[in-house]
Coordinates of C-alpha atoms in Angstrom, one line a residue:
Chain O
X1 CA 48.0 9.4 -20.3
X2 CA 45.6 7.4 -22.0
X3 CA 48.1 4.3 -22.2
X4 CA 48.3 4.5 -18.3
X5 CA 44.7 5.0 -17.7
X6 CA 43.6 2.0 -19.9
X7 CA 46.3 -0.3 -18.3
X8 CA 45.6 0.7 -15.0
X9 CA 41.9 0.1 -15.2
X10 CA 42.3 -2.9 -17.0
X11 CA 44.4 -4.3 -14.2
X12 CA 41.8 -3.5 -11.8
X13 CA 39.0 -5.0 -13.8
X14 CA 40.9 -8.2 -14.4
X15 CA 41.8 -8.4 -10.5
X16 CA 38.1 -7.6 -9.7
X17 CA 37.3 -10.6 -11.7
X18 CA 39.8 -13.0 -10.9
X19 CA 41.2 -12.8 -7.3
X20 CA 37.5 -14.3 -6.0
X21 CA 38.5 -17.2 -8.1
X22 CA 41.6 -17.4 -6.6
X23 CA 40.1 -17.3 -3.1
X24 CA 37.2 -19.9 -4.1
X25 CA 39.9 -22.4 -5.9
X26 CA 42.6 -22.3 -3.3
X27 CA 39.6 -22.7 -0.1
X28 CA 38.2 -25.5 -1.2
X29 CA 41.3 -26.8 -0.3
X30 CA 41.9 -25.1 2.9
X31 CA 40.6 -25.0 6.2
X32 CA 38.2 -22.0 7.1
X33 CA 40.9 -20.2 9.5
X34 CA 43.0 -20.3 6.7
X35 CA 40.2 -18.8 4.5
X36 CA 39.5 -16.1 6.8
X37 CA 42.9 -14.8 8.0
X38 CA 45.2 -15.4 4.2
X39 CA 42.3 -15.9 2.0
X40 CA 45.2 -15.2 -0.5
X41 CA 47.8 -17.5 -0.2
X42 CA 48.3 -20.8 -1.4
X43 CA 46.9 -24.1 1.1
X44 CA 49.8 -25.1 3.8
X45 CA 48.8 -28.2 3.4
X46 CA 46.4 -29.1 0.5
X47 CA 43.3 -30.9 1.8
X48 CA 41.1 -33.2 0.3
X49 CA 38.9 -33.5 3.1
X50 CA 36.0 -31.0 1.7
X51 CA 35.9 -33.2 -1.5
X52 CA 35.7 -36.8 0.2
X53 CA 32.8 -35.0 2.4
X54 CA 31.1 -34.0 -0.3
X55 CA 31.0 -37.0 -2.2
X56 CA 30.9 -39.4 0.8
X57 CA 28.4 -38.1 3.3
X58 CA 26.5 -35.7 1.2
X59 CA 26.5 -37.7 -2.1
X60 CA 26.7 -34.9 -4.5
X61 CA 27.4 -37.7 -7.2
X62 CA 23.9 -38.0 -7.5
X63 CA 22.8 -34.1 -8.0
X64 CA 25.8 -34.2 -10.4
X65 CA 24.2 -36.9 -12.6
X66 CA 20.8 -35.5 -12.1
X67 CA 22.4 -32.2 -13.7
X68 CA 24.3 -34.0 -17.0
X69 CA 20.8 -36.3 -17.4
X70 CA 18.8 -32.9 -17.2
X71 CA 21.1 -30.4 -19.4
X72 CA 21.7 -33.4 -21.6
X73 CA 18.3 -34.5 -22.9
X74 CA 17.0 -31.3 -22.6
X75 CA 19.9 -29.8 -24.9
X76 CA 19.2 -32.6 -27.3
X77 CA 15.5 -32.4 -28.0
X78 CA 15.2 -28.3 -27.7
X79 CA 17.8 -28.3 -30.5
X80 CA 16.1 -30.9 -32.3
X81 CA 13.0 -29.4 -32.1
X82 CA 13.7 -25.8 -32.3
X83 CA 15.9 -26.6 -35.6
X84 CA 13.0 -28.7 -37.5
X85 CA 10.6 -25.5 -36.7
X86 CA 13.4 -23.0 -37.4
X87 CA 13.8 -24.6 -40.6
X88 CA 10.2 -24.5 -42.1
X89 CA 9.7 -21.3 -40.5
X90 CA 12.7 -19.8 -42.6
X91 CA 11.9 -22.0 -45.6
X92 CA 8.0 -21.8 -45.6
X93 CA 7.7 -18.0 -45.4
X94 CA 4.0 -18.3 -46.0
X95 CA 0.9 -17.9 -43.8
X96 CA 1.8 -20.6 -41.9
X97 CA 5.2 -20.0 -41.2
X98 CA 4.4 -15.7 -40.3
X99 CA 2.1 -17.1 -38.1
X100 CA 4.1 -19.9 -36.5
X101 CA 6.6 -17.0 -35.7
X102 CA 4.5 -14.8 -34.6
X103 CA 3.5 -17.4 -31.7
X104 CA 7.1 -18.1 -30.8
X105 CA 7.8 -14.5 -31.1
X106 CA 5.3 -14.4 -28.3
X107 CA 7.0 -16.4 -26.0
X108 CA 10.3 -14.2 -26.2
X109 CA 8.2 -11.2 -25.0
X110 CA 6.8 -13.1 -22.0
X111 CA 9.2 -13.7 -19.8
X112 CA 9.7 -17.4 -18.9
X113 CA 9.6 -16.8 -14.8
X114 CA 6.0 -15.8 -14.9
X115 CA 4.3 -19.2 -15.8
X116 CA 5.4 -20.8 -12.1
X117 CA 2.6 -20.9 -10.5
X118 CA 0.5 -22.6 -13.9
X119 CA 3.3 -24.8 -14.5
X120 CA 3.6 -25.8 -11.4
X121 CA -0.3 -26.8 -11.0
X122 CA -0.2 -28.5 -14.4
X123 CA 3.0 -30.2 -13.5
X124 CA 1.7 -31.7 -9.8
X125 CA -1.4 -32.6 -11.8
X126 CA 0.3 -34.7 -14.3
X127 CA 3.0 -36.1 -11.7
X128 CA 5.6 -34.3 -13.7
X129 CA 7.2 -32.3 -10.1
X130 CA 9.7 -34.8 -8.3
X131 CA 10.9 -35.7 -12.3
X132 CA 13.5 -35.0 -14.2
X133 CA 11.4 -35.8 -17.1
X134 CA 9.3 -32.8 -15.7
X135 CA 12.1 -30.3 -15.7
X136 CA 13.4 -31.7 -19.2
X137 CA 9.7 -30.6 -20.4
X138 CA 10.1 -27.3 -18.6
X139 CA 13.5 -26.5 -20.1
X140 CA 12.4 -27.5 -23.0
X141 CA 9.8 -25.4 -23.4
X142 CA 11.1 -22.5 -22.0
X143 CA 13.9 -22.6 -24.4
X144 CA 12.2 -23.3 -27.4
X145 CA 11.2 -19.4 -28.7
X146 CA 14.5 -18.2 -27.9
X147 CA 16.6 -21.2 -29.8
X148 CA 13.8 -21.2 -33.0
X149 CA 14.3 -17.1 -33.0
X150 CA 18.4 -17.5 -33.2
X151 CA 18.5 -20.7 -35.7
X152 CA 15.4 -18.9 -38.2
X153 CA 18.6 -16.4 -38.5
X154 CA 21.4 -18.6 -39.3
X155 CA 19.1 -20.8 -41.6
X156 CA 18.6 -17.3 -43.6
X157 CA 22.1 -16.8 -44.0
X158 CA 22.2 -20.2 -46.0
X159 CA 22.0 -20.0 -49.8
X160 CA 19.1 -19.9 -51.1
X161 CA 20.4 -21.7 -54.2
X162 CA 21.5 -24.7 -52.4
X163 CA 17.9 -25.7 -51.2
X164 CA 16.6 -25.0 -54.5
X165 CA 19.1 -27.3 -56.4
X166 CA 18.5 -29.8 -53.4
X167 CA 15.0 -29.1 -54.3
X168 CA 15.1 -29.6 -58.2
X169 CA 17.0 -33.0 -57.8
X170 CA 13.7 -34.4 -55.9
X171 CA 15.6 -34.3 -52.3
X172 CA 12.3 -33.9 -50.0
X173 CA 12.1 -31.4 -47.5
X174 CA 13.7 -33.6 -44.2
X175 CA 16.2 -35.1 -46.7
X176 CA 17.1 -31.2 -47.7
X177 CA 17.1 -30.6 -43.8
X178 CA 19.1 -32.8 -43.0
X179 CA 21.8 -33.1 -45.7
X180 CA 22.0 -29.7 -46.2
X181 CA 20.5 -27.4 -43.6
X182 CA 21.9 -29.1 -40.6
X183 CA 25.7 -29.6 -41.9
X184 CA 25.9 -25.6 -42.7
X185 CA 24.7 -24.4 -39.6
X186 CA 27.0 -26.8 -37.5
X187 CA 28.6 -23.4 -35.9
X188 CA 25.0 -21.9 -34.9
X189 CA 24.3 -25.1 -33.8
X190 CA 27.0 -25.5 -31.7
X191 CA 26.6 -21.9 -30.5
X192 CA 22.9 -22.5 -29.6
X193 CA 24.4 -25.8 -27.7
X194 CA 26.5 -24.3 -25.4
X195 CA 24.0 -21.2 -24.7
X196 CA 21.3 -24.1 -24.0
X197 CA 23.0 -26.3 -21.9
X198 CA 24.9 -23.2 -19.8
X199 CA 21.0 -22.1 -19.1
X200 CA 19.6 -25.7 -18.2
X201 CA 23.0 -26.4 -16.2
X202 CA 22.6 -23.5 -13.7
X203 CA 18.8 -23.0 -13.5
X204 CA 17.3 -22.8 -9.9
X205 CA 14.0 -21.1 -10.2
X206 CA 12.1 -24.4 -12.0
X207 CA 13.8 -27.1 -9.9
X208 CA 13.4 -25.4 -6.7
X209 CA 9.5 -25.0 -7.3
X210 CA 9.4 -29.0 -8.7
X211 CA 12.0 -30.8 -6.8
X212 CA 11.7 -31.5 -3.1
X213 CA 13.0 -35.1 -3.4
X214 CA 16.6 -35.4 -2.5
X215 CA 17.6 -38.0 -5.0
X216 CA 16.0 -35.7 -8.2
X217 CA 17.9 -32.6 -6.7
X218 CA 20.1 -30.8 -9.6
X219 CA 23.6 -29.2 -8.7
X220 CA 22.1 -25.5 -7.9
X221 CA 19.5 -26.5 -5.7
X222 CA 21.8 -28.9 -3.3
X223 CA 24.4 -25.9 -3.1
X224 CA 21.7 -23.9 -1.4
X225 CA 21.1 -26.5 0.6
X226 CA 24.6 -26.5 1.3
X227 CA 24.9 -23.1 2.1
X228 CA 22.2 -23.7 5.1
X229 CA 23.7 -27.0 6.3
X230 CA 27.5 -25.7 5.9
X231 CA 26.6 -22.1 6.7
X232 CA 29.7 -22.0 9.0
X233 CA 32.1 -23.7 6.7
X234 CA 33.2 -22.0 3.4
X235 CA 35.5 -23.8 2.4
X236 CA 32.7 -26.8 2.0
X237 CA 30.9 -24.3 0.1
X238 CA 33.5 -23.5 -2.3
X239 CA 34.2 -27.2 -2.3
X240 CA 30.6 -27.7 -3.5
X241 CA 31.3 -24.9 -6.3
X242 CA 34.0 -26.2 -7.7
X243 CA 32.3 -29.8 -8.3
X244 CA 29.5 -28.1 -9.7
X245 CA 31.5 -25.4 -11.9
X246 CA 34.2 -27.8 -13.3
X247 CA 32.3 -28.8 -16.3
X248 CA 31.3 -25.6 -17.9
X249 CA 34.9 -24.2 -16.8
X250 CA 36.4 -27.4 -18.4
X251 CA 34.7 -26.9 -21.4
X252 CA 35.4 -22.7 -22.0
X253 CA 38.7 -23.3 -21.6
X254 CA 38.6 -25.5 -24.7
X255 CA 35.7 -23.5 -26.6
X256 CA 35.9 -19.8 -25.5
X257 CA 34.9 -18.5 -28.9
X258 CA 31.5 -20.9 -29.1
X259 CA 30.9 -19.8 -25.4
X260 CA 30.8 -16.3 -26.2
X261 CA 28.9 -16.5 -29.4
X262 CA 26.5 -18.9 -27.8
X263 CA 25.7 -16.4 -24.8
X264 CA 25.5 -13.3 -27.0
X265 CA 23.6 -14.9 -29.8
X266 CA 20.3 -14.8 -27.6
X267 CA 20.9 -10.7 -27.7
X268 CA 22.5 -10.2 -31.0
X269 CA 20.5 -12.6 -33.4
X270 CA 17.2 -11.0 -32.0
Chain Z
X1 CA 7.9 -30.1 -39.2
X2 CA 7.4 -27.4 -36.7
X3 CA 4.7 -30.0 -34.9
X4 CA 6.8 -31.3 -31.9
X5 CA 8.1 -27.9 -31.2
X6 CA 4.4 -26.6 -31.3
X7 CA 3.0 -29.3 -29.4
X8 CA 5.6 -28.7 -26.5
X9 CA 5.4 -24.9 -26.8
X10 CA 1.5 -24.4 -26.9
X11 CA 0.9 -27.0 -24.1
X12 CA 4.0 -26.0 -21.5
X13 CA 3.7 -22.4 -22.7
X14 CA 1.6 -20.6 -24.2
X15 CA -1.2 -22.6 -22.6
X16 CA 0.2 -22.3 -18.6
X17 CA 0.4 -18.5 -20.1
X18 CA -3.4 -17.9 -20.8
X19 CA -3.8 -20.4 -17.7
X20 CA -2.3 -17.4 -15.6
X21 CA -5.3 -15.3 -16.5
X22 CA -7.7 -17.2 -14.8
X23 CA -5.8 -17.9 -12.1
X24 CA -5.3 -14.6 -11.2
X25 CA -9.1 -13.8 -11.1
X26 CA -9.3 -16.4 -8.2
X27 CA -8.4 -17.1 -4.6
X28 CA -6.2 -19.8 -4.5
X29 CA -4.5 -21.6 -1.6
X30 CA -3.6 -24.4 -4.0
X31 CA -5.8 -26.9 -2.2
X32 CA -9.2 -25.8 -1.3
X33 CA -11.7 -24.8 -4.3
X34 CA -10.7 -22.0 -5.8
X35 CA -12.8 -18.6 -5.9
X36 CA -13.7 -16.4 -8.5
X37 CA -12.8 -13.3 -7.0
X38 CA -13.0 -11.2 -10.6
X39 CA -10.7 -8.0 -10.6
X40 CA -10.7 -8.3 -6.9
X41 CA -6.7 -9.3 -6.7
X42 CA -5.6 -6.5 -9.5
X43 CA -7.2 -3.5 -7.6
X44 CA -6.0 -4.7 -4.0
X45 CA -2.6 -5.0 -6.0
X46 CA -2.3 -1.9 -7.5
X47 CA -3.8 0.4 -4.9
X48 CA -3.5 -1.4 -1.3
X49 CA -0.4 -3.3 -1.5
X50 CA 2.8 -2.1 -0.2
X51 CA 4.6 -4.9 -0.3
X52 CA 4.4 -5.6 -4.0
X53 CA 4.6 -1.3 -4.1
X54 CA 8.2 -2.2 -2.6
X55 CA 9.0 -5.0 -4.5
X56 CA 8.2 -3.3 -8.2
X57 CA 10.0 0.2 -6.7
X58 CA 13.3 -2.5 -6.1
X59 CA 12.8 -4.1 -9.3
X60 CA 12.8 -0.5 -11.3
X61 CA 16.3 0.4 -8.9
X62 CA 17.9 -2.3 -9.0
X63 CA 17.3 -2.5 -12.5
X64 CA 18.3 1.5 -13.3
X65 CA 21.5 0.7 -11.1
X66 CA 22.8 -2.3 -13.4
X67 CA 22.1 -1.1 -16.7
X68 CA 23.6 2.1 -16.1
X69 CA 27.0 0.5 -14.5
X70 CA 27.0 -2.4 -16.8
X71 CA 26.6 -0.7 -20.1
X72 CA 28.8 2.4 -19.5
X73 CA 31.7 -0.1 -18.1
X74 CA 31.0 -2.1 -21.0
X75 CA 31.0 0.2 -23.4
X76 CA 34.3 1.1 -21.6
X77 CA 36.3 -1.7 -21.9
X78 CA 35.1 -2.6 -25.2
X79 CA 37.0 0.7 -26.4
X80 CA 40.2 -0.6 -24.9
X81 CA 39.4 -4.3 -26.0
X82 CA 38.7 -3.2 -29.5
X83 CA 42.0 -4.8 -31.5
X84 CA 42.4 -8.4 -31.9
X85 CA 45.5 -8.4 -30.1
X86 CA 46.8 -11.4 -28.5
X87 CA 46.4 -10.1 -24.9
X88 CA 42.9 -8.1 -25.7
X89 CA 41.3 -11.8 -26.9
X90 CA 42.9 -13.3 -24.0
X91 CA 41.2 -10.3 -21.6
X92 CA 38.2 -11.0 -23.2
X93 CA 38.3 -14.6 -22.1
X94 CA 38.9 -13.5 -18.5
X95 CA 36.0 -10.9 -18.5
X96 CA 33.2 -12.7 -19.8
X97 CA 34.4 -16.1 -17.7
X98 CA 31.4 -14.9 -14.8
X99 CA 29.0 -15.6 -17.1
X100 CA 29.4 -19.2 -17.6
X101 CA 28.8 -19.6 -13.6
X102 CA 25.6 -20.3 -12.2
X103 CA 23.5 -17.4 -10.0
X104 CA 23.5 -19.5 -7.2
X105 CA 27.8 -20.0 -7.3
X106 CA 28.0 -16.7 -7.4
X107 CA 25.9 -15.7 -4.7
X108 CA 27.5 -17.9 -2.4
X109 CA 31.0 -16.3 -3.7
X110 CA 29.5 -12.9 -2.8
X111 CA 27.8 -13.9 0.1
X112 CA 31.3 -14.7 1.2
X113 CA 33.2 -11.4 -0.2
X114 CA 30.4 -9.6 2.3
X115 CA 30.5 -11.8 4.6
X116 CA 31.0 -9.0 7.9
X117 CA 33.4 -10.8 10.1
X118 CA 35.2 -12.7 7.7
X119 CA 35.0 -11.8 4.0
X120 CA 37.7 -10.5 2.5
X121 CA 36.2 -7.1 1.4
X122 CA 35.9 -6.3 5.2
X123 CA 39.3 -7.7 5.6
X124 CA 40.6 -5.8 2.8
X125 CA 39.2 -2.3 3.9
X126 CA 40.5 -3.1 7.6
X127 CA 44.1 -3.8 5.8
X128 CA 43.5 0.0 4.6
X129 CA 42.6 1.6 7.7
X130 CA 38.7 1.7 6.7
X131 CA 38.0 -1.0 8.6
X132 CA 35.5 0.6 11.1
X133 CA 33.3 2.0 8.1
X134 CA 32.8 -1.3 6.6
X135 CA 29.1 -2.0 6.1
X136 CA 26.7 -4.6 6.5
X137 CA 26.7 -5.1 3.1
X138 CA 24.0 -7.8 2.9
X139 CA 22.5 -6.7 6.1
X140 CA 21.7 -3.1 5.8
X141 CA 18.4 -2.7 4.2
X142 CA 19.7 1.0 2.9
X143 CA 22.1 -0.7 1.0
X144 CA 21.4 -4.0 -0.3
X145 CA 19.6 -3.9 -2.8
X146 CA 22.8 -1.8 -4.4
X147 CA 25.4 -4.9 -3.1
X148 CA 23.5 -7.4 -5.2
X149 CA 23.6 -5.2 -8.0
X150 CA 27.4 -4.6 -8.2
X151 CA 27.7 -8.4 -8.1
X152 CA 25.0 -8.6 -10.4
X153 CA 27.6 -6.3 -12.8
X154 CA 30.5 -8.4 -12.2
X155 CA 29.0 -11.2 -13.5
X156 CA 27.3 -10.0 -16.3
X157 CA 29.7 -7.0 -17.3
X158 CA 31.7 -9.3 -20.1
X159 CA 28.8 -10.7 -22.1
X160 CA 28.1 -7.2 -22.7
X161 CA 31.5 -6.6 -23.5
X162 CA 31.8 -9.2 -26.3
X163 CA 28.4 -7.9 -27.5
X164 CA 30.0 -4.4 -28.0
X165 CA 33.0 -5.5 -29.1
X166 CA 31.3 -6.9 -32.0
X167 CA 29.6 -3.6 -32.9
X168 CA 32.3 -1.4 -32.7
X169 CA 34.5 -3.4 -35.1
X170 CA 31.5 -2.9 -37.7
X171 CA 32.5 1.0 -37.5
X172 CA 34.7 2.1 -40.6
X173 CA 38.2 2.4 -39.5
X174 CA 38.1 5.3 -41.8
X175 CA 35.8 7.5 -39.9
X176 CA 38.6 7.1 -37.2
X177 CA 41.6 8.1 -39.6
X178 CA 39.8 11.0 -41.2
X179 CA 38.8 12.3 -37.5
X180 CA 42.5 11.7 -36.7
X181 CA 43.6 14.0 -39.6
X182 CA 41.1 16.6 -38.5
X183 CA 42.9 16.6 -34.9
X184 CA 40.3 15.2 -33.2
X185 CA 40.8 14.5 -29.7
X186 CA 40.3 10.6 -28.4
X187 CA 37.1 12.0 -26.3
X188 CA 35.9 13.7 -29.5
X189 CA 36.3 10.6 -31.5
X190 CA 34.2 9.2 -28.7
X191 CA 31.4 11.2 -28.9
X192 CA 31.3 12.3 -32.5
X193 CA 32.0 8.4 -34.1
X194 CA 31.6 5.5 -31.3
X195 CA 28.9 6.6 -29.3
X196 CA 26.2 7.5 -32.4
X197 CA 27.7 4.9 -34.6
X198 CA 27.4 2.0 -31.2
X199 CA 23.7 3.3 -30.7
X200 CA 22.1 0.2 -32.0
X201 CA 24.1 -2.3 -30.2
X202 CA 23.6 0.1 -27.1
X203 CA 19.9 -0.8 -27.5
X204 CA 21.0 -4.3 -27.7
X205 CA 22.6 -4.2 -24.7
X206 CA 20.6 -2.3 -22.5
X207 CA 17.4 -4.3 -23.9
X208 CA 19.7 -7.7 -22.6
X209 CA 20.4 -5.9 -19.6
X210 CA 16.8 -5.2 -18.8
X211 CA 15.3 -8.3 -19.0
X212 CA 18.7 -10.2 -17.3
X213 CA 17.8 -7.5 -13.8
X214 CA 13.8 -9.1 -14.3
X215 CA 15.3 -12.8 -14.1
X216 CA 17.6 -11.6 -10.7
X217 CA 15.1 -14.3 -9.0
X218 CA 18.7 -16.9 -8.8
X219 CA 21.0 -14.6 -7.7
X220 CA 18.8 -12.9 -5.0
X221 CA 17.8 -16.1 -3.9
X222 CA 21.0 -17.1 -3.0
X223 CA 22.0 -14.1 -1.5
X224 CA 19.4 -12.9 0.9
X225 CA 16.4 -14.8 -0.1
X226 CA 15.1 -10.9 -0.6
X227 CA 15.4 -9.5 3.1
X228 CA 16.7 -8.1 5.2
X229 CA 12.8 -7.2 5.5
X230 CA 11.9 -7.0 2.2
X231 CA 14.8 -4.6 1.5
X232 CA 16.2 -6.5 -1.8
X233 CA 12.8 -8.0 -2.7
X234 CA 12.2 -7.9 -6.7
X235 CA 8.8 -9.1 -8.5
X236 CA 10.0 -12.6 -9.5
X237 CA 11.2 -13.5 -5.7
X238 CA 7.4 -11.9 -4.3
X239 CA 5.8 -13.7 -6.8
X240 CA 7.5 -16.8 -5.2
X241 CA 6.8 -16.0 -1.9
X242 CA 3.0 -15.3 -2.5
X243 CA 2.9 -18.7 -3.9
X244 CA 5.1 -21.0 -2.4
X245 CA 5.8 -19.6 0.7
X246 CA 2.3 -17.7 1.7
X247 CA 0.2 -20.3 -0.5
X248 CA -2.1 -17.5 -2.5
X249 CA -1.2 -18.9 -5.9
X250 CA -4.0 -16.3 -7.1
X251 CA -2.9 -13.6 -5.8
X252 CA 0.6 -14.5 -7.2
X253 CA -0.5 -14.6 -10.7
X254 CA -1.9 -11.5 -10.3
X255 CA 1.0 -10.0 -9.4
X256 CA 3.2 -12.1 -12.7
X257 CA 0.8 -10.7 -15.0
X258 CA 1.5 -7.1 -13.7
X259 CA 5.4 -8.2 -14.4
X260 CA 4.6 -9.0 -17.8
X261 CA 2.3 -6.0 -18.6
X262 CA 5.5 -4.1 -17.3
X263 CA 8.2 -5.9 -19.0
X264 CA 6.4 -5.4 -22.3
X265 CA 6.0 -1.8 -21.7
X266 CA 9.7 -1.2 -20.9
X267 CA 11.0 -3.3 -23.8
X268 CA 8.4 -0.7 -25.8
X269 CA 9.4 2.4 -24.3
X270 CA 12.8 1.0 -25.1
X271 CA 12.4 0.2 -28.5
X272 CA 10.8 3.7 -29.1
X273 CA 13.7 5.9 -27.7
X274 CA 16.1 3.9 -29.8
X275 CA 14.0 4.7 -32.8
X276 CA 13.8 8.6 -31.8
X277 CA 17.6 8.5 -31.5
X278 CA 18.1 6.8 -35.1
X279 CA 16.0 9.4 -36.3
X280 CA 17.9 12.0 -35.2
X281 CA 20.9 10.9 -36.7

């Protein structure tokens, strides 16, 4: 009875989950009768057409590069910030460092979404909007609290005794940090990574609000746009999905486990 | 060495933060002067509005509705996805895939599946003879709030998943052989080991939950923008539309600060129950 059951409803959750894949992988390459009437079945004739649209007349090369340039840099200097703060804060557990938690501590009870309307003066003030330098700053520090609360825990798990040997042999605190700290934590690292870059990759809320330039648009807010201007074509849509989804999808098929540890750290670690 | 992340954090954070104290003591339409306006944007808020009334009465739905589903199905399949077993990993995979998509794919994946002519729910329930009681899923302001929030569960439902999966494997595997020596039922088991032993990661999850329903603003965005008239409006896409879209960029901060004031109160409340229940233990 209880075989059946759990078979049966794991069946149905893993259809729930996958057969709007299907329909989304298989349209892009369809036409939208098709989509509509076997949304199913395989193409009858599989079309490019959606594709060469997409790159040729809506140029969603650029939004593409806008995304890598924004995730990338943005990915880069949270982790390289949030790490050198993680680390003193777990290694300097004195005034300074309770205090320097406290304030980042701060930021993960405040949620991010309700500083649009000061960032968004500060940012028009400074000519930030209309940058991707702009959202890089945004990303970054939204991100920061969360990535310094999950990397203060893997930096506890160290050894103590390895910083203090490091220590006694006259290594200074960056040389300790990055011999030592960095090289251990290369899984939390990694983990904080993927959770980093799967948040700045498929953010709409900050771009929207900064970006009304077409050539600084990032991936999520030219599928909206999409989604009015090809409002009677899905397949385009889907198209425009798969484009925008193929890197993160690339890269859990190869890295599953960091995927999952990356988005549950930001739960678990807290 | 916790200077550059300070300097980025106290200027693009907390700073924009205290910023949205002021700001909501003003009238704003972002280019005029503004005008000091004291409590005057709080009190209209809280005891005139019925927008905003709708939008926080949403929010608290919408947010009941997905933390229910998605931490009893959850908690669910991370029962049968407990063993390391070739095919449970690989289930695993499939379940928390959602997750790595963006809001805005999967809105326009659901905007499809609802899609009244030609998604293929509507299709599907025709193929079954239930064709003429297919709803206007998106378009029925009765019910969409609830749409949003069962895609909402299907993308989110396998984070939590892995989360729980994690907890229940820090349970002794000998509190499960003893009860199975006593006779216990699988349902006992359930309720006398897994559920009072899970409770912490139950607060994890639900805490997750929580604040994931708060940060909706991509996913209803894509969907329905928050109509149809104001029927799946939640606080982050009002605050947008008071600023962006209506240009009172006071009155908006008012209304974020009243989201924060009650996010901090439910992630207390939270905490607090939690506590209560470990003390009962």
């Amino acid at each position: 009875m209880y075989k059946v059951l759990r078979a049966s409803l794991l069946t149905i959750y893993a259809t729930i989950i996958l057969l709007p894949c299907m329909i989304v992988i298989t349209g892009a390459f369809k036409t939208d009768f098709e989509i509509y009437t076997k949304p199913l079945s395989l193409p009858a004739v599989w079309s490019f057409g959606n594709f060469r649209k997409l790159f040729v007349e809506s140029n969603i090369a650029t939004p593409f590069m806008n995304s890598v340039i924004v995730s990338a840099f943005s990915v880069f200097f949270t982790l390289l910030f949030a790490s050198l703060a993680a680390y003193a804060i777990s290694r300097l557990m004195n005034l300074t460092g309770r205090v320097l938690f406290l304030l980042f501590s701060l930021g993960l009870a405040i949620p991010g979404q309700v500083n649009i309307i000061p960032i968004f003066h500060l940012f028009v003030n400074l000519h930030l909007n209309n940058s991707l330098l702009g959202l890089i700053l945004v990303n970054i520090a939204l991100t920061l609290p969360i990535s310094i609360f999950i990397l203060s825990a893997f930096f506890r798990d160290l050894p103590k005794e390895m910083f203090e040997c490091a220590g006694m042999d006259g290594a200074g605190q960056f040389r300790i940090y990055r011999s030592i700290a960095l090289p251990l934590s290369k899984p939390g690292l990694g983990a904080t990574a993927i959770f980093l870059f799967v948040i700045c990759w498929n953010d709409l809320l900050y771009p929207l609000m900064l970006i009304t330039e077409t050539g600084k648009k990032t991936l999520p807010l030219v599928l909206i746009d999409y989604k009015g201007e090809y409002f009677a074509s899905y397949s385009m849509q889907f198209a425009a999905i798969l484009v925008a989804s193929l890197p993160m999808v690339v890269m859990y098929l190869f890295m599953q486990r960091t995927f999952q540890a990356g988005l549950t750290a930001g739960a678990v670690k807290g | 060495m916790a200077l550059p992340a300070f300097i980025v954090y106290a200027s693009l954070y907390l700073y924009p933060a205290l910023s949205n104290l002021l700001y909501a003591t003003q009238k704003w339409d972002g280019i005029t002067k503004p005008e000091f306006t004291g409590l005057r944007n709080i009190t209209y808020l809280l005891t005139q509005d019925d927008l905003f009334r709708k939008a926080l009465g949403n929010n608290l739905r919408f947010m009941l509705v997905v933390v229910i589903f998605q931490t009893a199905f959850a908690l669910l399949f991370a029962t049968f996805l407990l063993k390391n077993s070739k095919t449970n990993i690989f289930l695993r995979i499939v379940f928390f895939f959602p997750t790595i998509l963006s809001s805005v794919s999967v809105g326009i994946i659901w905007t499809f599946l609802y899609d009244p002519s030609y998604g293929s729910i509507t299709a599907f329930l025709k193929a079954i003879g239930l064709g003429s009681h297919a709803p206007l899923w998106l378009g029925n302001e009765r019910i969409t709030l609830y749409s949003i929030a069962l895609t909402q569960v299907w993308f989110h439902t396998g984070q939590m998943i892995v989360i729980y999966v994690a907890g229940l494997q820090q349970i002794p595997k000998e509190l499960y052989e003893a009860a199975e020596v006593d006779g216990a039922s699988r349902w006992q088991q359930f309720k006398g080991i897994t559920w009072p032993m899970a409770l912490p990661t139950t607060g994890v999850v639900v805490a997750y939950t929580t604040i994931q329903t708060f940060r909706a603003f991509d996913l209803i965005f894509a969907m329905t923008g928050g109509g149809p008239s104001y029927a799946s409006e939640i606080l982050v896409t009002q605050i947008y539309n008071t600023a962006f879209i209506s240009q009172k960029f006071g009155y908006a901060s008012a209304q974020s600060i009243v989201l924060v004031v009650l996010v901090l109160f439910i992630t207390w409340l939270q905490r607090k129950t939690l506590r209560m229940n470990d003390g009962a233990k």
